[in-house]
């Protein structure tokens, strides 16, 4: 026994050691042990880590968490978290585990939704071949942490030519205080297929809980994948969320990140566009209040010619909240005729709210159209007065202005019921 | 209907209104004229409740209540309307939708039922026709991409939709060609009744050929320095403001 003090990382890993994965097939165990090795070389980010410059994670790592070892059978009323008027396949995860009893899944032809744990234990070929292939443990500590100890999640496979109209709604629930959960989503859209997914993150009770989730999206030729992430955790809550996508020829990937609440939220989006003719849309809205801290880091890597990417992030920051936006677009030497558009607009509702916005373009090709912009402003008092002078209450006027401000960030939400739901959430927030 | 007594108002500690007295009764049309910078827009903004202006002295009674204590929206709901000199563009906020909210919040304020979709559409159709505002324009974002004349017609369209008791038109005529001027004036005259009143702020006599005032006031340096009938407007048109300035400056 050495007298060396245990580091924060050791302590976190120690608590996670209690998880037992020894019954898993070899490939899954290999993945975990690889992540364990990767973790040896990765440290928690500090103020000197460029990628984490504006986000301190002390709040998350200076705590001890409990873990849940297996799915419980506690009854949970999920209705309040469903999206009204939405006919969807409902996949419920609670404290890191799939809950078949609460879920409502009808696998239609061409669609296969299953718990990730089951898919792993059954050595599902798609999961075996793809898990961890693009969200690589060596790259980032929180990916490694998730890979080492993810407990469950969702695996979705859409067959060739299958156009799935009915969205999948993953309800990722935390209902314990001081709990760490690592969930994982893996989605593969085969050639010419189409799928829409919503994942909402909520707390039923979950004060000072930490969710570290990772998603991997594989888009084969001419496929369409829309992923809508709704972050709506109340109370003191922490989330680090990584989405990794890989696009092949003529595919269309859309990711909408809507952060309604959350004490500390960090989103890492990494999209590799590795074939011609692709379209990538990454939009987001973040509403900060109190001392919330919301950080969106996105990377779009254009490796091949003739692709478009569009990015619109809108932030509304109230009270003492802090927003961080860092959007990076790489256009590699081969990626001629790339159109990349990026925009981040912010409204600060108080003098104490803060935004750090940094759109970045790194262009190594010469025949491209790229633009980026970032704005910070206040709500237009004159416009609010104009509306009031017609009899509209100040509250409604502010609400109208905010709805107008965020509007184009919602253009790529193609599910009408979801759009209404988001509108209502924003509405009730400012009413 | 409106009684202004010794109204003083500042902006950024600079006194702009220096003791305004004015009484307006139902059924009347008042014109306020005066050189640039004399405080005409300030007066209308203070009446509409713009927070930037600080009222330092005086009273304003509107239909029996102290208007200065009310929020801008409550003043509007009680029947005060201001057609802005420079109508602002509000991208993303639908002209029609916001008016519907305005009407319904006003109705709620008065304890009335909300307007039905059908009633509302009929109203839009009728009132946009009145000011010859293209229905498509009426439903776009507020004033976004509107020409100067369209913005002014939109102000009168909104006025028609809201049916106010007292309308203040702040230089609604400026920048309008003669056809647009006639359309706007026609709109105002159609809405005129014995129960409502209109204040027309203008530089030019020509609007007053169409909207005939009962009283003409000259606002100069924050005060109403002269009041007369419609012939005063003609005199001002002919002689300019210098003689009035001289009269006032000689006294003080
Ligand atoms: N926001 C403001 N800040 C400072 N001064 C102002 C502001 N608005 C108006 N003023 C001043 O108040 C005076 C009256 O302006 P205004 O009411 O617009 O005059 P009018 O409408 O009669 O032309 C002018 O001297 C103008 O410069
Ligand atoms: Mg003026």
XYZ file of C-alpha atoms and ligand atoms in Angstrom:
711
model
C 0.000 0.000 0.000
C 1.496 3.317 -1.057
C 0.786 6.516 0.786
C 0.097 8.404 -2.416
C -3.173 10.234 -2.282
C -5.868 8.900 -4.526
C -6.622 11.281 -7.358
C -10.149 12.413 -8.206
C -10.036 10.066 -11.161
C -9.015 7.097 -9.008
C -11.825 7.824 -6.622
C -14.403 7.994 -9.367
C -13.090 4.803 -10.942
C -13.071 3.072 -7.611
C -16.761 3.673 -7.101
C -17.409 2.342 -10.591
C -15.328 -0.775 -9.897
C -18.325 -2.327 -8.246
C -19.922 -2.819 -11.625
C -19.507 -6.364 -12.847
C -19.306 -7.021 -16.565
C -17.581 -10.405 -16.361
C -20.457 -12.221 -18.051
C -20.266 -10.137 -21.191
C -18.940 -11.576 -24.450
C -15.263 -11.137 -25.146
C -15.579 -8.228 -27.599
C -17.404 -6.157 -25.008
C -14.895 -6.945 -22.297
C -12.061 -6.055 -24.665
C -13.674 -2.710 -25.344
C -13.917 -1.999 -21.638
C -10.375 -3.021 -20.855
C -9.138 -0.934 -23.730
C -10.987 2.023 -22.220
C -9.410 1.276 -18.878
C -5.964 1.459 -20.445
C -6.890 4.660 -22.225
C -7.941 6.188 -18.929
C -4.450 5.701 -17.529
C -3.279 8.333 -19.989
C -6.182 10.728 -19.702
C -6.674 13.275 -16.958
C -9.577 15.464 -15.977
C -9.418 18.725 -17.861
C -8.109 21.756 -16.025
C -8.197 25.457 -16.797
C -5.170 24.841 -18.996
C -6.936 22.325 -21.208
C -7.863 24.327 -24.319
C -10.905 22.175 -25.176
C -12.345 22.855 -21.722
C -11.101 26.392 -21.267
C -14.390 28.003 -20.232
C -15.913 25.080 -18.372
C -14.785 24.082 -14.900
C -15.862 20.594 -13.984
C -14.947 20.749 -10.302
C -18.651 20.648 -9.443
C -18.897 17.269 -11.138
C -15.729 15.589 -10.008
C -15.452 16.800 -6.426
C -18.341 14.599 -5.453
C -18.898 10.985 -4.633
C -21.644 9.230 -6.503
C -23.581 6.076 -6.026
C -24.260 3.753 -8.925
C -27.121 1.493 -9.746
C -26.079 -2.105 -10.497
C -29.104 -3.381 -12.328
C -32.466 -2.268 -13.588
C -34.938 -1.694 -10.791
C -38.647 -2.338 -11.065
C -39.790 0.803 -9.286
C -42.936 2.192 -10.785
C -42.447 5.519 -12.511
C -45.132 7.683 -14.043
C -43.579 8.658 -17.342
C -46.582 10.434 -18.841
C -45.440 13.919 -17.777
C -42.272 13.429 -19.803
C -43.886 12.264 -22.988
C -44.437 14.623 -25.877
C -48.136 15.363 -26.342
C -49.725 14.318 -29.632
C -46.687 12.293 -30.595
C -47.062 8.744 -31.775
C -43.633 7.286 -31.100
C -41.816 4.214 -29.990
C -41.006 4.936 -26.378
C -37.737 3.642 -24.973
C -37.281 4.271 -21.277
C -33.947 4.266 -19.498
C -33.878 4.792 -15.752
C -30.662 5.409 -13.850
C -28.650 3.942 -16.698
C -30.811 0.874 -17.409
C -33.357 -0.002 -20.048
C -36.815 -0.571 -18.626
C -38.800 -2.903 -20.866
C -41.786 -2.631 -18.522
C -42.052 1.146 -19.019
C -41.159 1.175 -22.705
C -43.554 0.839 -25.595
C -41.726 -0.496 -28.618
C -43.248 -1.889 -31.771
C -40.515 -2.941 -34.094
C -41.920 -2.497 -37.559
C -40.320 -4.112 -40.558
C -36.866 -2.709 -41.212
C -36.437 -1.364 -37.694
C -34.749 -2.996 -34.770
C -34.703 -1.245 -31.417
C -33.196 -3.030 -28.466
C -31.551 -2.419 -25.156
C -27.836 -2.012 -25.683
C -27.145 -4.467 -22.906
C -29.182 -7.139 -24.641
C -27.582 -6.360 -27.981
C -24.130 -6.706 -26.429
C -24.965 -9.904 -24.574
C -26.439 -11.406 -27.742
C -23.334 -10.351 -29.675
C -25.516 -8.470 -32.145
C -23.197 -8.246 -35.187
C -23.871 -4.554 -35.806
C -23.110 -3.642 -32.214
C -20.107 -5.921 -32.080
C -18.673 -4.339 -35.229
C -19.500 -0.742 -34.494
C -19.541 -0.016 -30.774
C -16.701 2.325 -29.870
C -15.574 2.604 -33.478
C -16.155 6.343 -33.775
C -16.495 7.401 -30.149
C -12.984 6.330 -29.308
C -11.930 5.923 -25.717
C -8.434 7.260 -26.398
C -9.812 10.598 -27.538
C -11.553 11.912 -24.481
C -11.705 11.073 -20.830
C -15.488 11.137 -20.645
C -15.820 8.841 -23.645
C -13.330 6.479 -22.009
C -15.233 6.646 -18.740
C -18.471 5.811 -20.502
C -16.883 2.992 -22.505
C -15.411 1.491 -19.369
C -18.630 1.405 -17.433
C -21.710 2.072 -19.555
C -24.494 0.067 -18.007
C -27.061 0.032 -20.766
C -28.578 2.152 -23.465
C -30.237 1.789 -26.805
C -29.181 0.104 -30.040
C -31.127 1.060 -33.144
C -30.652 -0.473 -36.532
C -32.545 0.675 -39.603
C -32.407 -1.690 -42.543
C -31.613 -0.844 -46.113
C -34.427 1.130 -47.810
C -36.484 1.281 -44.628
C -38.132 4.644 -44.190
C -39.359 4.766 -40.616
C -42.030 7.424 -40.131
C -42.718 6.849 -36.477
C -40.094 8.588 -34.356
C -38.292 6.890 -31.506
C -38.430 8.717 -28.215
C -35.759 7.721 -25.745
C -36.609 8.920 -22.281
C -33.415 9.011 -20.274
C -34.473 9.429 -16.656
C -32.526 9.895 -13.466
C -34.499 9.287 -10.310
C -31.914 9.088 -7.556
C -29.854 11.758 -5.879
C -26.062 11.649 -6.122
C -26.071 9.041 -8.843
C -23.705 8.648 -11.746
C -25.091 7.024 -14.855
C -23.347 6.173 -18.099
C -25.721 5.410 -20.940
C -24.932 4.789 -24.530
C -26.866 5.052 -27.758
C -25.775 3.489 -31.005
C -27.631 3.978 -34.251
C -26.983 2.645 -37.679
C -28.938 3.841 -40.695
C -28.357 1.534 -43.627
C -28.413 2.616 -47.257
C -31.469 4.684 -48.291
C -33.025 4.420 -44.869
C -34.535 7.148 -42.766
C -35.087 7.524 -39.033
C -35.985 10.224 -36.500
C -34.985 10.027 -32.878
C -35.704 12.144 -29.830
C -33.781 11.656 -26.633
C -34.876 13.598 -23.601
C -32.894 13.789 -20.420
C -34.922 14.465 -17.296
C -34.651 14.245 -13.542
C -37.476 12.842 -11.544
C -35.451 13.255 -8.499
C -31.828 13.362 -9.164
C -30.287 16.122 -7.234
C -26.522 16.325 -7.743
C -26.601 13.448 -10.174
C -24.270 13.153 -13.115
C -25.148 11.747 -16.523
C -22.295 10.928 -18.842
C -23.796 9.718 -22.092
C -22.260 8.845 -25.435
C -23.976 8.329 -28.769
C -22.630 6.952 -32.007
C -24.404 7.485 -35.325
C -23.459 5.629 -38.470
C -25.014 6.931 -41.665
C -24.657 4.802 -44.730
C -25.116 6.027 -48.290
C -28.172 8.154 -48.895
C -29.559 7.683 -45.405
C -31.349 10.265 -43.278
C -30.911 10.508 -39.559
C -32.406 13.178 -37.321
C -31.479 13.210 -33.652
C -33.186 15.635 -31.294
C -31.677 15.984 -27.887
C -33.809 17.647 -25.212
C -31.953 18.436 -22.011
C -34.388 19.273 -19.277
C -32.920 18.237 -15.948
C -34.130 20.238 -12.999
C -32.476 20.736 -9.633
C -28.708 20.570 -9.297
C -27.758 18.384 -12.262
C -24.708 17.655 -14.365
C -24.456 16.233 -17.836
C -21.635 15.589 -20.220
C -22.915 14.379 -23.516
C -20.930 13.212 -26.521
C -22.412 12.622 -29.950
C -20.233 11.158 -32.616
C -21.459 10.802 -36.200
C -19.954 9.323 -39.314
C -21.479 10.134 -42.694
C -21.181 8.283 -45.964
C -22.165 9.348 -49.470
C -25.246 11.545 -49.911
C -26.328 11.030 -46.337
C -28.163 13.638 -44.344
C -27.521 14.065 -40.643
C -29.423 16.500 -38.467
C -28.812 17.032 -34.804
C -30.862 19.488 -32.741
C -29.641 20.184 -29.236
C -32.204 21.887 -27.020
C -30.957 22.712 -23.556
C -33.876 23.897 -21.464
C -32.347 23.363 -18.036
C -29.285 21.932 -16.324
C -26.767 23.205 -13.783
C -23.765 22.162 -15.818
C -24.236 20.866 -19.314
C -21.469 20.137 -21.744
C -22.232 18.875 -25.247
C -19.486 17.525 -27.471
C -20.582 16.974 -31.057
C -18.172 15.475 -33.518
C -19.251 14.850 -37.058
C -17.036 13.259 -39.641
C -18.245 13.814 -43.166
C -16.305 11.212 -45.079
C -17.972 11.093 -48.504
C -19.384 13.375 -51.168
C -22.873 14.814 -51.366
C -23.591 14.905 -47.656
C -25.647 17.393 -45.739
C -25.126 18.106 -42.074
C -27.356 20.266 -39.915
C -26.463 21.006 -36.367
C -28.699 23.412 -34.560
C -29.191 24.275 -30.951
C -31.013 26.397 -28.425
C -29.830 26.946 -24.877
C -31.716 28.757 -22.144
C -29.620 29.650 -19.132
C -30.994 30.786 -15.788
C -29.700 31.032 -12.229
C -26.094 29.958 -12.279
C -26.503 27.435 -15.066
C -23.543 26.751 -17.275
C -24.176 25.457 -20.787
C -21.316 24.598 -23.086
C -21.739 23.498 -26.698
C -18.638 22.307 -28.489
C -19.134 21.141 -32.045
C -16.769 19.869 -34.679
C -17.703 19.223 -38.276
C -14.900 17.652 -40.229
C -15.335 17.922 -43.995
C -13.043 15.316 -45.501
C -14.548 14.996 -48.976
C -15.834 17.399 -51.657
C -19.345 18.689 -52.404
C -20.880 18.700 -48.960
C -22.957 21.246 -47.066
C -23.052 21.912 -43.383
C -25.315 24.381 -41.619
C -25.104 25.336 -38.014
C -27.347 27.707 -36.076
C -27.100 27.976 -32.298
C -29.184 30.442 -30.321
C -28.682 31.234 -26.679
C -30.792 33.149 -24.213
C -29.016 33.733 -20.964
C -30.747 35.065 -17.883
C -29.591 35.837 -14.317
C -25.959 34.824 -13.757
C -25.941 32.042 -16.289
C -22.998 31.316 -18.528
C -22.997 30.039 -22.080
C -20.105 28.700 -24.090
C -20.201 28.102 -27.807
C -17.278 26.704 -29.696
C -18.035 25.572 -33.187
C -15.246 24.291 -35.302
C -15.459 23.466 -38.983
C -12.565 21.764 -40.707
C -12.413 21.764 -44.469
C -9.679 19.323 -45.446
C -7.574 19.669 -48.620
C -9.767 17.177 -50.511
C -13.012 18.830 -49.537
C -13.418 21.225 -52.471
C -16.825 22.810 -53.075
C -17.727 22.631 -49.428
C -20.439 24.995 -48.244
C -20.161 25.525 -44.537
C -22.299 28.000 -42.713
C -22.128 28.648 -39.026
C -23.884 31.101 -36.801
C -24.221 31.668 -33.070
C -26.519 34.367 -31.729
C -27.016 35.233 -28.118
C -29.314 37.374 -26.062
C -28.219 38.331 -22.603
C -31.197 39.214 -20.446
C -29.116 40.626 -17.593
C -25.800 42.392 -17.117
C -24.516 39.396 -15.184
C -25.099 36.748 -17.834
C -22.025 35.747 -19.799
C -21.379 34.170 -23.171
C -18.101 32.957 -24.590
C -18.658 32.455 -28.269
C -16.021 31.238 -30.624
C -16.909 30.087 -34.110
C -13.845 28.700 -35.865
C -13.124 27.765 -39.443
C -10.045 25.860 -40.468
C -9.918 25.687 -44.222
C -7.329 23.783 -46.205
C -9.134 23.764 -49.558
C -9.407 26.750 -51.897
C -12.734 26.367 -53.675
C -15.152 26.593 -50.789
C -17.933 28.795 -49.461
C -17.725 29.198 -45.739
C -19.051 31.781 -43.390
C -19.409 32.142 -39.703
C -20.711 34.738 -37.353
C -21.466 35.349 -33.767
C -23.613 38.015 -32.149
C -24.349 39.060 -28.612
C -27.167 41.428 -27.839
C -30.097 42.316 -25.672
C -33.767 42.162 -26.430
C -34.749 45.243 -28.390
C -36.486 47.569 -25.901
C -37.986 49.642 -28.663
C -39.619 46.582 -30.195
C -40.980 45.512 -26.819
C -42.419 48.984 -26.298
C -43.991 48.935 -29.756
C -45.816 45.707 -28.913
C -46.848 46.999 -25.489
C -48.161 50.173 -27.062
C -50.648 47.979 -28.913
C -51.897 46.348 -25.718
C -49.599 43.343 -25.498
C -48.270 42.709 -21.980
C -44.547 43.068 -21.473
C -44.304 39.349 -20.720
C -46.032 38.394 -23.953
C -43.937 40.894 -25.868
C -40.697 39.426 -24.516
C -42.021 35.985 -25.267
C -42.797 36.921 -28.859
C -39.349 38.383 -29.304
C -37.704 35.268 -27.894
C -39.798 32.941 -30.007
C -38.826 34.988 -33.051
C -35.178 34.936 -32.032
C -34.906 31.171 -31.688
C -37.127 30.357 -34.657
C -34.519 29.511 -37.277
C -32.683 27.233 -34.868
C -35.821 25.072 -34.899
C -36.131 24.892 -38.683
C -34.627 21.418 -38.777
C -36.881 19.891 -36.166
C -39.109 17.996 -38.577
C -41.475 16.452 -36.031
C -44.376 18.924 -35.598
C -45.394 17.640 -32.155
C -41.841 18.054 -30.954
C -41.647 21.551 -32.351
C -44.821 22.488 -30.483
C -43.469 20.909 -27.353
C -40.255 22.934 -27.554
C -42.210 26.120 -28.305
C -44.373 25.515 -25.263
C -41.385 24.810 -23.046
C -39.732 28.039 -24.145
C -43.024 29.866 -23.779
C -43.667 28.711 -20.250
C -40.133 29.561 -19.335
C -40.611 33.231 -20.174
C -44.217 33.579 -19.080
C -61.263 62.570 -22.676
C -57.655 63.651 -22.203
C -56.516 66.389 -19.854
C -52.853 67.303 -19.707
C -51.888 69.708 -16.921
C -48.480 71.366 -16.673
C -46.644 68.327 -17.968
C -42.870 68.368 -17.647
C -40.665 65.529 -18.862
C -36.948 64.828 -19.088
C -34.784 62.552 -21.082
C -31.344 61.861 -19.714
C -31.793 64.788 -17.299
C -32.538 67.189 -20.126
C -35.925 68.849 -19.865
C -37.822 68.434 -23.135
C -41.411 69.096 -22.137
C -41.658 72.284 -20.148
C -45.252 72.574 -19.048
C -47.778 71.269 -21.538
C -51.458 72.055 -21.061
C -53.968 70.478 -23.382
C -57.542 69.288 -23.220
C -59.109 67.022 -25.781
C -62.785 66.106 -25.856
C -64.565 63.247 -27.566
C -65.365 63.949 -31.200
C -62.541 66.460 -31.637
C -59.559 66.528 -33.967
C -56.487 68.374 -32.753
C -53.421 69.157 -34.809
C -50.057 69.720 -33.181
C -47.501 71.475 -35.317
C -44.096 72.879 -34.570
C -40.472 72.986 -35.637
C -38.229 69.914 -35.491
C -36.998 69.113 -32.032
C -39.748 71.008 -30.251
C -40.949 67.942 -28.360
C -43.883 66.587 -30.380
C -42.643 62.984 -30.475
C -41.586 63.275 -26.858
C -45.120 64.254 -25.886
C -46.602 61.283 -27.713
C -44.013 58.895 -26.251
C -44.705 60.164 -22.730
C -48.425 59.687 -23.255
C -47.875 56.159 -24.590
C -45.678 55.321 -21.587
C -42.154 55.027 -22.908
C -39.991 54.406 -19.840
C -36.958 56.351 -21.021
C -38.806 59.589 -20.395
C -39.109 60.787 -16.848
C -42.150 62.814 -15.971
C -40.981 65.381 -13.430
C -44.183 67.334 -12.973
C -47.786 67.501 -14.054
C -50.828 65.312 -14.538
C -52.436 63.446 -17.365
C -55.992 62.270 -16.975
C -57.376 59.888 -19.591
C -61.037 59.026 -19.296
C -60.988 59.641 -15.552
C -57.815 57.748 -14.671
C -54.283 58.909 -14.036
C -52.558 57.563 -17.087
C -49.051 58.222 -15.839
C -49.452 55.432 -13.302
C -50.324 52.845 -15.937
C -48.147 50.461 -17.920
C -47.957 51.123 -21.655
C -50.113 48.070 -22.367
C -52.817 49.204 -19.961
C -52.917 52.633 -21.595
C -53.391 50.917 -24.949
C -56.058 48.650 -23.515
C -57.877 51.681 -22.135
C -58.011 53.057 -25.663
C -54.883 55.113 -26.296
C -53.175 54.552 -29.610
C -49.921 55.958 -30.939
C -49.039 55.725 -34.624
C -45.274 55.959 -34.448
C -43.278 58.488 -36.436
C -40.722 55.764 -37.135
C -42.460 52.371 -36.961
C -39.895 49.768 -35.996
C -39.283 46.491 -37.834
C -39.647 43.375 -35.685
C -38.327 40.396 -37.641
C -39.902 37.068 -36.777
C -42.942 38.513 -35.005
C -46.024 38.125 -37.166
C -48.052 41.314 -37.587
C -51.331 39.413 -37.472
C -50.436 37.132 -34.595
C -49.264 39.941 -32.393
C -52.406 41.948 -33.151
C -54.510 38.967 -32.203
C -52.674 38.774 -28.892
C -53.111 42.527 -28.458
C -56.849 42.330 -29.114
C -57.343 39.334 -26.864
C -55.316 40.746 -24.011
C -57.301 43.972 -24.353
C -60.557 42.015 -24.300
C -59.425 40.042 -21.259
C -58.527 43.333 -19.574
C -62.091 44.517 -20.130
C -63.578 41.192 -19.073
C -64.670 40.343 -22.599
C -64.402 37.062 -24.425
C -61.547 36.313 -26.804
C -62.113 36.986 -30.472
C -62.834 33.862 -32.522
C -60.571 32.942 -35.407
C -63.403 33.648 -37.822
C -64.236 37.067 -36.389
C -60.586 37.968 -36.379
C -60.039 37.023 -40.002
C -63.095 39.009 -41.063
C -61.754 41.988 -39.126
C -58.344 41.714 -40.792
C -59.965 41.572 -44.185
C -62.171 44.584 -43.567
C -59.521 46.785 -41.969
C -56.687 45.982 -44.349
C -59.012 46.880 -47.210
C -59.714 50.197 -45.516
C -56.067 51.274 -45.742
C -55.447 49.287 -48.930
C -52.787 47.232 -47.206
C -52.088 43.997 -49.034
C -53.388 41.125 -46.885
C -50.086 39.338 -47.468
C -48.251 42.302 -46.055
C -50.571 42.401 -43.081
C -49.537 38.894 -42.116
C -45.773 39.254 -42.545
C -43.337 40.066 -39.761
C -44.081 43.471 -38.239
C -42.944 46.095 -40.765
C -40.120 43.899 -41.988
C -39.090 44.950 -45.460
C -42.040 47.366 -45.690
C -41.596 50.574 -47.642
C -41.979 53.831 -45.735
C -45.545 54.218 -46.967
C -46.440 50.628 -46.134
C -45.188 51.110 -42.602
C -47.436 54.127 -42.157
C -50.422 52.312 -43.619
C -49.698 49.415 -41.287
C -49.909 51.830 -38.360
C -53.365 52.929 -39.454
C -54.334 49.311 -40.109
C -53.398 48.488 -36.521
C -55.317 51.502 -35.301
C -58.354 50.302 -37.233
C -58.016 46.830 -35.731
C -57.775 48.155 -32.181
C -60.498 50.835 -32.420
C -58.958 53.216 -29.888
C -60.669 56.111 -28.149
C -57.781 58.476 -28.670
C -55.369 58.169 -31.571
C -52.147 60.125 -31.777
C -50.679 60.140 -35.263
C -47.061 61.212 -35.115
C -46.090 62.551 -38.530
C -47.969 59.774 -40.230
C -47.966 61.934 -43.356
C -44.231 62.418 -43.669
C -42.733 60.462 -46.523
C -46.120 59.694 -48.060
C -46.968 60.500 -51.653
C -50.316 62.105 -52.342
C -52.137 58.814 -53.001
C -50.848 57.206 -49.827
C -51.716 60.369 -47.957
C -55.300 60.177 -49.192
C -55.549 56.507 -48.245
C -54.264 57.151 -44.744
C -56.523 60.197 -44.279
C -59.497 58.276 -45.566
C -58.763 55.527 -43.065
C -58.585 57.999 -40.213
C -61.769 59.805 -41.267
C -63.708 56.565 -41.614
C -62.769 55.605 -38.063
C -63.669 59.003 -36.665
C -66.798 59.209 -34.524
C -68.350 61.399 -31.879
C -66.974 59.057 -29.231
C -63.340 59.128 -30.197
C -60.725 61.772 -30.767
C -57.645 62.226 -32.918
C -54.398 64.093 -32.447
C -52.521 64.710 -35.665
C -48.897 65.698 -35.332
C -47.660 67.121 -38.589
C -45.334 69.538 -40.288
C -47.502 70.100 -43.263
C -50.779 71.769 -43.837
C -51.582 69.375 -46.688
C -52.642 66.493 -44.375
C -55.024 68.919 -42.695
C -56.821 69.380 -46.014
C -57.907 65.790 -45.617
C -58.161 65.478 -41.855
C -59.713 68.747 -40.863
C -58.772 69.833 -37.338
C -60.975 71.615 -34.847
C -57.912 73.036 -33.106
C -54.349 73.685 -34.164
C -51.615 73.958 -31.537
C -48.075 75.073 -32.011
C -45.524 73.293 -29.876
C -42.253 75.120 -29.515
C -39.415 74.454 -27.126
C -41.457 72.098 -24.970
C -44.543 74.292 -24.627
C -47.746 74.937 -26.512
C -47.223 78.534 -27.470
C -50.203 79.149 -29.701
C -53.605 77.642 -30.309
C -56.067 78.466 -33.042
C -58.475 77.044 -35.565
C -57.638 75.366 -38.828
C -56.649 78.725 -40.342
C -53.591 78.786 -38.055
C -52.208 75.848 -40.018
C -52.572 77.812 -43.237
C -50.817 80.782 -41.711
C -47.931 78.561 -40.563
C -47.692 77.016 -43.995
C -47.388 80.457 -45.508
C -45.152 82.203 -42.978
C -43.161 79.372 -41.398
C -42.358 79.257 -37.687
C -39.949 82.162 -37.367
C -42.594 84.710 -36.440
C -43.807 82.435 -33.657
C -40.290 81.814 -32.412
C -39.699 85.561 -32.372
C -42.932 86.203 -30.482
C -42.074 83.598 -27.879
C -38.416 84.508 -27.573
C -39.322 88.199 -27.200
C -41.546 87.427 -24.240
C -39.048 85.254 -22.425
N -33.538 59.575 -26.781
C -33.182 60.867 -26.702
N -32.050 61.212 -26.038
C -31.697 62.527 -25.951
N -32.390 63.519 -26.467
C -33.513 63.241 -27.139
C -33.969 61.902 -27.285
N -35.123 61.917 -27.980
C -35.368 63.212 -28.277
N -34.387 63.997 -27.765
C -34.339 65.453 -27.862
O -35.560 65.967 -27.455
C -35.944 67.063 -28.241
C -37.320 66.858 -28.781
O -37.337 65.800 -29.715
P -38.681 65.276 -30.385
O -39.698 65.092 -29.347
O -38.326 64.096 -31.195
O -39.054 66.501 -31.315
P -40.071 66.598 -32.513
O -40.847 65.331 -32.582
O -40.907 67.768 -32.171
O -39.261 66.832 -33.721
C -34.874 67.219 -29.309
O -33.989 68.244 -28.916
C -34.185 65.886 -29.322
O -32.842 66.053 -29.670
Mg -41.034 63.893 -34.067
